[in-house]
Amino acid sequence: MSCVGAMSLRQGFAATQRAVGFPASSSPKAASALAASASSSLWGDGKWSGAARANFRGVCFARGRYGACRANSAREVSTGPSIVTQKQGAQEKGNKKKDEALQSELRLYNTMTRQKEIFRPIVPGKVSMYVCGVTSYDFSHIGHARVYVAFDVLYRYLKNLGYDVTYVRNFTDIDDKIINRAKETGEDPISLSARFCDEFHVDMAALRCLPPTLEPKVSGHIRQIVEMIKKIIENGHAYAIEGGDVYFSVESFPAYGQLSGRSQDENRAGERVTVDSRKRNAADFALWKSAKPGEISWQSPWGPGRPGWHIECSAMSAEHLGHSFDIHGGGLDLVFPHHENEIAQSCAACADSSIRYWIHNGFVTIDAEKMSKSLGNFFTIREVLEQFSPLALRWFLIGTQYRSPVNYSKRQLEVASDRIYYLYQTLADCMQLLSESSPDSQPASKEVTECVKGMKTAFFTAMSDDLLTPVAVAAFSEPLKLMNDLMHTKKGRKDKSRIASLRLMVNEFQSLLEVLGLSVSSYDEESCEEDPQYPQLDQQVLQDIKRLALKRAGLTEEDLMAQVQERAGARAAKDWERSDVIRQNLVALGINLMDGGDGTQWRPAAVGEDESVLVK
């Protein structure tokens, strides 16, 4: 959907950039490059040294990789007003106080006011949130994944802060696109939509998005929609025309344009705004559409028909959250016309209608163009998950601050897969070691205690500053390195506080990863009964990442092992040139070999520097 109706995509991108606080001069590609640059500086280039391979059994990156957060680069990811991030190490007292304040107060960027604001819900301790859902007529694409992962993180963080959250996310199951697709397939429109609602749930579960509190469907709210339209007409803001259509009168609502910053002169018919010579104004939009022959319809005071797109969310949000609630969210493309029209409808039906915070996530782009079905440059979530782990896709999405555009490429997914594998393999090794160790003999060391404290402070400071997830995950780098040092270096293995230190770190990681939807432990009844204090990482995650790496490389496990054996033979014969060729050929395919005391191991790795986009 075009973000500004009949405006061009690029004009729309610039307009909505201004609305959500992203510099209008920045292109989607340039903004994504900023985010990628920051991510690279935070996590390092992912290369391995010989010492790391030998000592860390293919788990730990060499010193300096996945290093401490570089605060200046991290700030580049943020958009809008300047932020404060906590550097690791000594800080001036003034900056420390600012960081502590940020940690205690959640700030969110409000599209309506065009600034970050301290979050204060209408009812203390309770949060009401409505996020516009999908129009369910096809499989969802990764633009949808961006929206719902972003708001899942917000949902999780609000819950982590102790709020009782009512999260409503709707399904549009009545729409022109659904009707047209049903005609093509010969299905009932409602049945077709229900089928793709189920498919959407499968995708969301794979991406570890928590189920919302409520998921209303338009087809179950026709009565509420009709009643709201009647009220809007009574209040003088809508009119019925011959034939049974009802339109909202944009001119009757002087505040129209307050969210998007558009003037009345800019409004004209566009996408999902019916072109109809019977309208009083070209910008007037449909509240009720009269039935066409053979189409699904419901009875109304204006004759048989069905709701317009915009009125659906106004009616469903009012039904489940009331006319005033805390957060209304969605993608950047919904600022205009959808959310602008929602405001007009809701206020026309109830003068006391208000939303405290309007929150919008940035686009997923390909070559500086918004990814969308209408442009034909989209990839479904299913297509991506055929080649990458769902957790790699989730990591990729949270690797950019939610308001910034994120440029999709195969290279970026490979990097995300590499990072998530390193994280999970480190935690898996730690959990395994803890399960085999005797009870703690000493408490965690001061170094580890301070490291964990710093990680938590940096994490919550970043999350409370408009969900600055790239900086939040950067806080993991030093603790992960320290964990690997304790597990795999001679000095670490001699540390008497080793077990207690590792237990402290893995427990803290568990709680922080849960906030991001990346929790790692898997409990079964038998293991819990034997020893409930030792969680075990779900090994299937690591196995899936490796399986998909082999798939992308076009190799089977047998093919890879044959090359490993050939390389071992070359090394035994001191044919170093042949050994290096085999190794480099595998690196080019995304397979990294590590030689250590326990033989040669392999792990997935990002492929070269190729920025090519995933090819269907």
mmCIF file of C-alpha atoms in Angstrom, residues 210-382:
data_model
loop_
_atom_site.group_PDB
_atom_site.id
_atom_site.type_symbol
_atom_site.label_atom_id
_atom_site.label_comp_id
_atom_site.label_asym_id
_atom_site.label_seq_id
_atom_site.Cartn_x
_atom_site.Cartn_y
_atom_site.Cartn_z
ATOM 1 C CA LEU A 210 3.611 -14.012 21.817
ATOM 2 C CA PRO A 211 -0.107 -14.363 21.100
ATOM 3 C CA PRO A 212 -1.995 -11.085 21.659
ATOM 4 C CA THR A 213 -4.620 -10.869 24.378
ATOM 5 C CA LEU A 214 -7.350 -10.577 21.739
ATOM 6 C CA GLU A 215 -7.489 -11.094 17.964
ATOM 7 C CA PRO A 216 -10.820 -9.720 16.727
ATOM 8 C CA LYS A 217 -11.986 -10.241 13.156
ATOM 9 C CA VAL A 218 -14.001 -7.768 11.124
ATOM 10 C CA SER A 219 -16.659 -10.374 10.291
ATOM 11 C CA GLY A 220 -17.453 -10.680 13.997
ATOM 12 C CA HIS A 221 -17.921 -6.923 14.488
ATOM 13 C CA ILE A 222 -20.407 -5.865 11.808
ATOM 14 C CA ARG A 223 -22.911 -4.674 14.418
ATOM 15 C CA GLN A 224 -20.352 -2.431 16.113
ATOM 16 C CA ILE A 225 -19.224 -1.052 12.760
ATOM 17 C CA VAL A 226 -22.778 -0.207 11.670
ATOM 18 C CA GLU A 227 -23.483 1.496 14.995
ATOM 19 C CA MET A 228 -20.334 3.609 14.719
ATOM 20 C CA ILE A 229 -21.209 4.671 11.157
ATOM 21 C CA LYS A 230 -24.712 5.671 12.287
ATOM 22 C CA LYS A 231 -23.193 7.812 15.034
ATOM 23 C CA ILE A 232 -20.792 9.503 12.602
ATOM 24 C CA ILE A 233 -23.704 10.360 10.287
ATOM 25 C CA GLU A 234 -25.753 11.708 13.223
ATOM 26 C CA ASN A 235 -22.845 13.941 14.196
ATOM 27 C CA GLY A 236 -22.683 15.427 10.703
ATOM 28 C CA HIS A 237 -19.419 13.886 9.547
ATOM 29 C CA ALA A 238 -20.628 11.333 6.987
ATOM 30 C CA TYR A 239 -23.270 11.023 4.285
ATOM 31 C CA ALA A 240 -25.016 8.250 2.391
ATOM 32 C CA ILE A 241 -25.401 8.438 -1.363
ATOM 33 C CA GLU A 242 -27.775 6.786 -3.769
ATOM 34 C CA GLY A 243 -26.982 3.113 -4.103
ATOM 35 C CA GLY A 244 -26.136 2.481 -0.454
ATOM 36 C CA ASP A 245 -22.565 3.738 -0.094
ATOM 37 C CA VAL A 246 -21.587 5.847 2.915
ATOM 38 C CA TYR A 247 -18.636 8.261 2.887
ATOM 39 C CA PHE A 248 -16.810 10.211 5.549
ATOM 40 C CA SER A 249 -16.715 13.939 4.864
ATOM 41 C CA VAL A 250 -13.092 14.997 5.256
ATOM 42 C CA GLU A 251 -13.972 18.711 5.051
ATOM 43 C CA SER A 252 -16.208 18.338 8.120
ATOM 44 C CA PHE A 253 -13.185 17.446 10.257
ATOM 45 C CA PRO A 254 -10.763 20.421 10.377
ATOM 46 C CA ALA A 255 -8.148 18.466 12.346
ATOM 47 C CA TYR A 256 -7.735 15.981 9.494
ATOM 48 C CA GLY A 257 -4.024 15.625 8.732
ATOM 49 C CA GLN A 258 -2.753 16.125 12.278
ATOM 50 C CA LEU A 259 -0.992 12.742 12.401
ATOM 51 C CA SER A 260 0.619 12.733 8.952
ATOM 52 C CA GLY A 261 1.202 16.477 8.718
ATOM 53 C CA ARG A 262 -0.676 16.678 5.426
ATOM 54 C CA SER A 263 -2.829 19.661 4.534
ATOM 55 C CA GLN A 264 -6.348 19.374 3.155
ATOM 56 C CA ASP A 265 -5.061 20.552 -0.227
ATOM 57 C CA GLU A 266 -2.851 17.463 -0.498
ATOM 58 C CA ASN A 267 -5.721 15.026 -0.039
ATOM 59 C CA ARG A 268 -7.025 13.237 -3.067
ATOM 60 C CA ALA A 269 -8.269 9.819 -4.023
ATOM 61 C CA GLY A 270 -5.647 7.088 -3.921
ATOM 62 C CA GLU A 271 -5.145 3.526 -2.828
ATOM 63 C CA ARG A 272 -8.091 2.204 -0.808
ATOM 64 C CA VAL A 273 -9.802 5.589 -1.365
ATOM 65 C CA THR A 274 -12.646 5.059 -3.814
ATOM 66 C CA VAL A 275 -12.734 7.182 -6.948
ATOM 67 C CA ASP A 276 -16.427 8.086 -7.203
ATOM 68 C CA SER A 277 -17.910 11.150 -8.905
ATOM 69 C CA ARG A 278 -20.840 11.041 -6.489
ATOM 70 C CA LYS A 279 -18.588 11.983 -3.558
ATOM 71 C CA ARG A 280 -18.620 15.543 -2.257
ATOM 72 C CA ASN A 281 -14.832 15.595 -2.081
ATOM 73 C CA ALA A 282 -12.304 13.394 -3.847
ATOM 74 C CA ALA A 283 -10.602 12.694 -0.506
ATOM 75 C CA ASP A 284 -13.785 11.413 1.190
ATOM 76 C CA PHE A 285 -13.371 7.750 2.033
ATOM 77 C CA ALA A 286 -15.802 4.853 2.299
ATOM 78 C CA LEU A 287 -17.330 3.827 5.606
ATOM 79 C CA TRP A 288 -19.788 1.392 4.027
ATOM 80 C CA LYS A 289 -19.660 -0.151 0.551
ATOM 81 C CA SER A 290 -22.846 -1.267 -1.157
ATOM 82 C CA ALA A 291 -22.963 -4.892 -2.199
ATOM 83 C CA LYS A 292 -22.034 -5.901 -5.736
ATOM 84 C CA PRO A 293 -23.705 -8.891 -7.389
ATOM 85 C CA GLY A 294 -22.342 -12.150 -6.017
ATOM 86 C CA GLU A 295 -20.283 -10.525 -3.230
ATOM 87 C CA ILE A 296 -20.515 -11.301 0.452
ATOM 88 C CA SER A 297 -22.640 -8.705 2.258
ATOM 89 C CA TRP A 298 -24.483 -7.809 5.467
ATOM 90 C CA GLN A 299 -27.674 -5.877 6.038
ATOM 91 C CA SER A 300 -27.472 -2.254 7.149
ATOM 92 C CA PRO A 301 -29.701 0.875 7.296
ATOM 93 C CA TRP A 302 -28.243 1.806 3.882
ATOM 94 C CA GLY A 303 -28.863 -1.557 2.281
ATOM 95 C CA PRO A 304 -26.748 -4.713 1.929
ATOM 96 C CA GLY A 305 -23.021 -4.140 1.864
ATOM 97 C CA ARG A 306 -19.783 -4.422 3.816
ATOM 98 C CA PRO A 307 -17.502 -2.133 5.817
ATOM 99 C CA GLY A 308 -14.831 0.136 4.422
ATOM 100 C CA TRP A 309 -11.280 -0.694 5.493
ATOM 101 C CA HIS A 310 -10.612 2.201 7.870
ATOM 102 C CA ILE A 311 -13.802 1.987 9.951
ATOM 103 C CA GLU A 312 -13.018 -1.607 10.900
ATOM 104 C CA CYS A 313 -10.123 -0.742 13.218
ATOM 105 C CA SER A 314 -11.954 2.223 14.773
ATOM 106 C CA ALA A 315 -14.870 -0.008 15.707
ATOM 107 C CA MET A 316 -12.824 -2.980 16.928
ATOM 108 C CA SER A 317 -10.421 -0.907 19.028
ATOM 109 C CA ALA A 318 -13.341 0.960 20.630
ATOM 110 C CA GLU A 319 -15.157 -2.305 21.322
ATOM 111 C CA HIS A 320 -12.232 -3.953 23.110
ATOM 112 C CA LEU A 321 -10.223 -1.041 24.544
ATOM 113 C CA GLY A 322 -12.691 1.840 24.679
ATOM 114 C CA HIS A 323 -12.549 5.158 22.855
ATOM 115 C CA SER A 324 -9.386 6.161 24.720
ATOM 116 C CA PHE A 325 -6.384 3.870 25.120
ATOM 117 C CA ASP A 326 -2.618 4.009 25.404
ATOM 118 C CA ILE A 327 -0.883 2.759 22.264
ATOM 119 C CA HIS A 328 -1.940 2.440 18.649
ATOM 120 C CA GLY A 329 0.693 0.907 16.401
ATOM 121 C CA GLY A 330 1.469 -0.331 12.945
ATOM 122 C CA GLY A 331 3.791 0.057 10.005
ATOM 123 C CA LEU A 332 4.988 3.398 8.703
ATOM 124 C CA ASP A 333 2.787 3.007 5.631
ATOM 125 C CA LEU A 334 -0.332 3.188 7.828
ATOM 126 C CA VAL A 335 0.292 6.759 9.006
ATOM 127 C CA PHE A 336 -1.654 7.913 5.943
ATOM 128 C CA PRO A 337 -4.319 7.208 5.024
ATOM 129 C CA HIS A 338 -5.309 4.462 7.448
ATOM 130 C CA HIS A 339 -4.425 5.917 10.842
ATOM 131 C CA GLU A 340 -5.281 9.452 9.777
ATOM 132 C CA ASN A 341 -8.732 8.193 8.794
ATOM 133 C CA GLU A 342 -9.069 6.222 12.013
ATOM 134 C CA ILE A 343 -8.528 9.378 14.048
ATOM 135 C CA ALA A 344 -11.139 11.248 12.027
ATOM 136 C CA GLN A 345 -13.725 8.455 12.310
ATOM 137 C CA SER A 346 -13.174 7.776 15.987
ATOM 138 C CA CYS A 347 -13.339 11.458 16.971
ATOM 139 C CA ALA A 348 -16.396 11.969 14.764
ATOM 140 C CA ALA A 349 -18.153 9.106 16.565
ATOM 141 C CA CYS A 350 -16.988 10.099 20.062
ATOM 142 C CA ALA A 351 -15.593 13.546 20.856
ATOM 143 C CA ASP A 352 -13.642 12.102 23.795
ATOM 144 C CA SER A 353 -11.764 9.594 21.634
ATOM 145 C CA SER A 354 -8.005 9.806 22.090
ATOM 146 C CA ILE A 355 -4.852 7.742 21.729
ATOM 147 C CA ARG A 356 -1.891 8.667 23.913
ATOM 148 C CA TYR A 357 0.918 7.234 21.788
ATOM 149 C CA TRP A 358 1.009 6.570 18.047
ATOM 150 C CA ILE A 359 3.936 4.232 17.298
ATOM 151 C CA HIS A 360 5.108 3.207 13.825
ATOM 152 C CA ASN A 361 7.898 0.918 12.645
ATOM 153 C CA GLY A 362 10.073 1.562 9.602
ATOM 154 C CA PHE A 363 9.940 -0.217 6.277
ATOM 155 C CA VAL A 364 11.811 -3.266 5.118
ATOM 156 C CA THR A 365 13.464 -2.144 1.894
ATOM 157 C CA ILE A 366 15.184 -3.717 -1.083
ATOM 158 C CA ASP A 367 17.398 -1.406 -3.132
ATOM 159 C CA ALA A 368 15.896 1.673 -1.442
ATOM 160 C CA GLU A 369 12.323 0.641 -2.290
ATOM 161 C CA LYS A 370 9.745 -0.413 0.273
ATOM 162 C CA MET A 371 9.137 -4.145 0.221
ATOM 163 C CA SER A 372 5.489 -4.760 -0.629
ATOM 164 C CA LYS A 373 3.206 -7.083 -2.541
ATOM 165 C CA SER A 374 2.025 -4.225 -4.762
ATOM 166 C CA LEU A 375 5.600 -3.664 -5.995
ATOM 167 C CA GLY A 376 6.271 -7.378 -6.435
ATOM 168 C CA ASN A 377 9.597 -7.186 -4.565
ATOM 169 C CA PHE A 378 8.622 -9.091 -1.463
ATOM 170 C CA PHE A 379 9.607 -12.387 0.119
ATOM 171 C CA THR A 380 7.211 -14.352 2.242
ATOM 172 C CA ILE A 381 8.242 -15.401 5.728
ATOM 173 C CA ARG A 382 7.990 -19.011 4.563
#
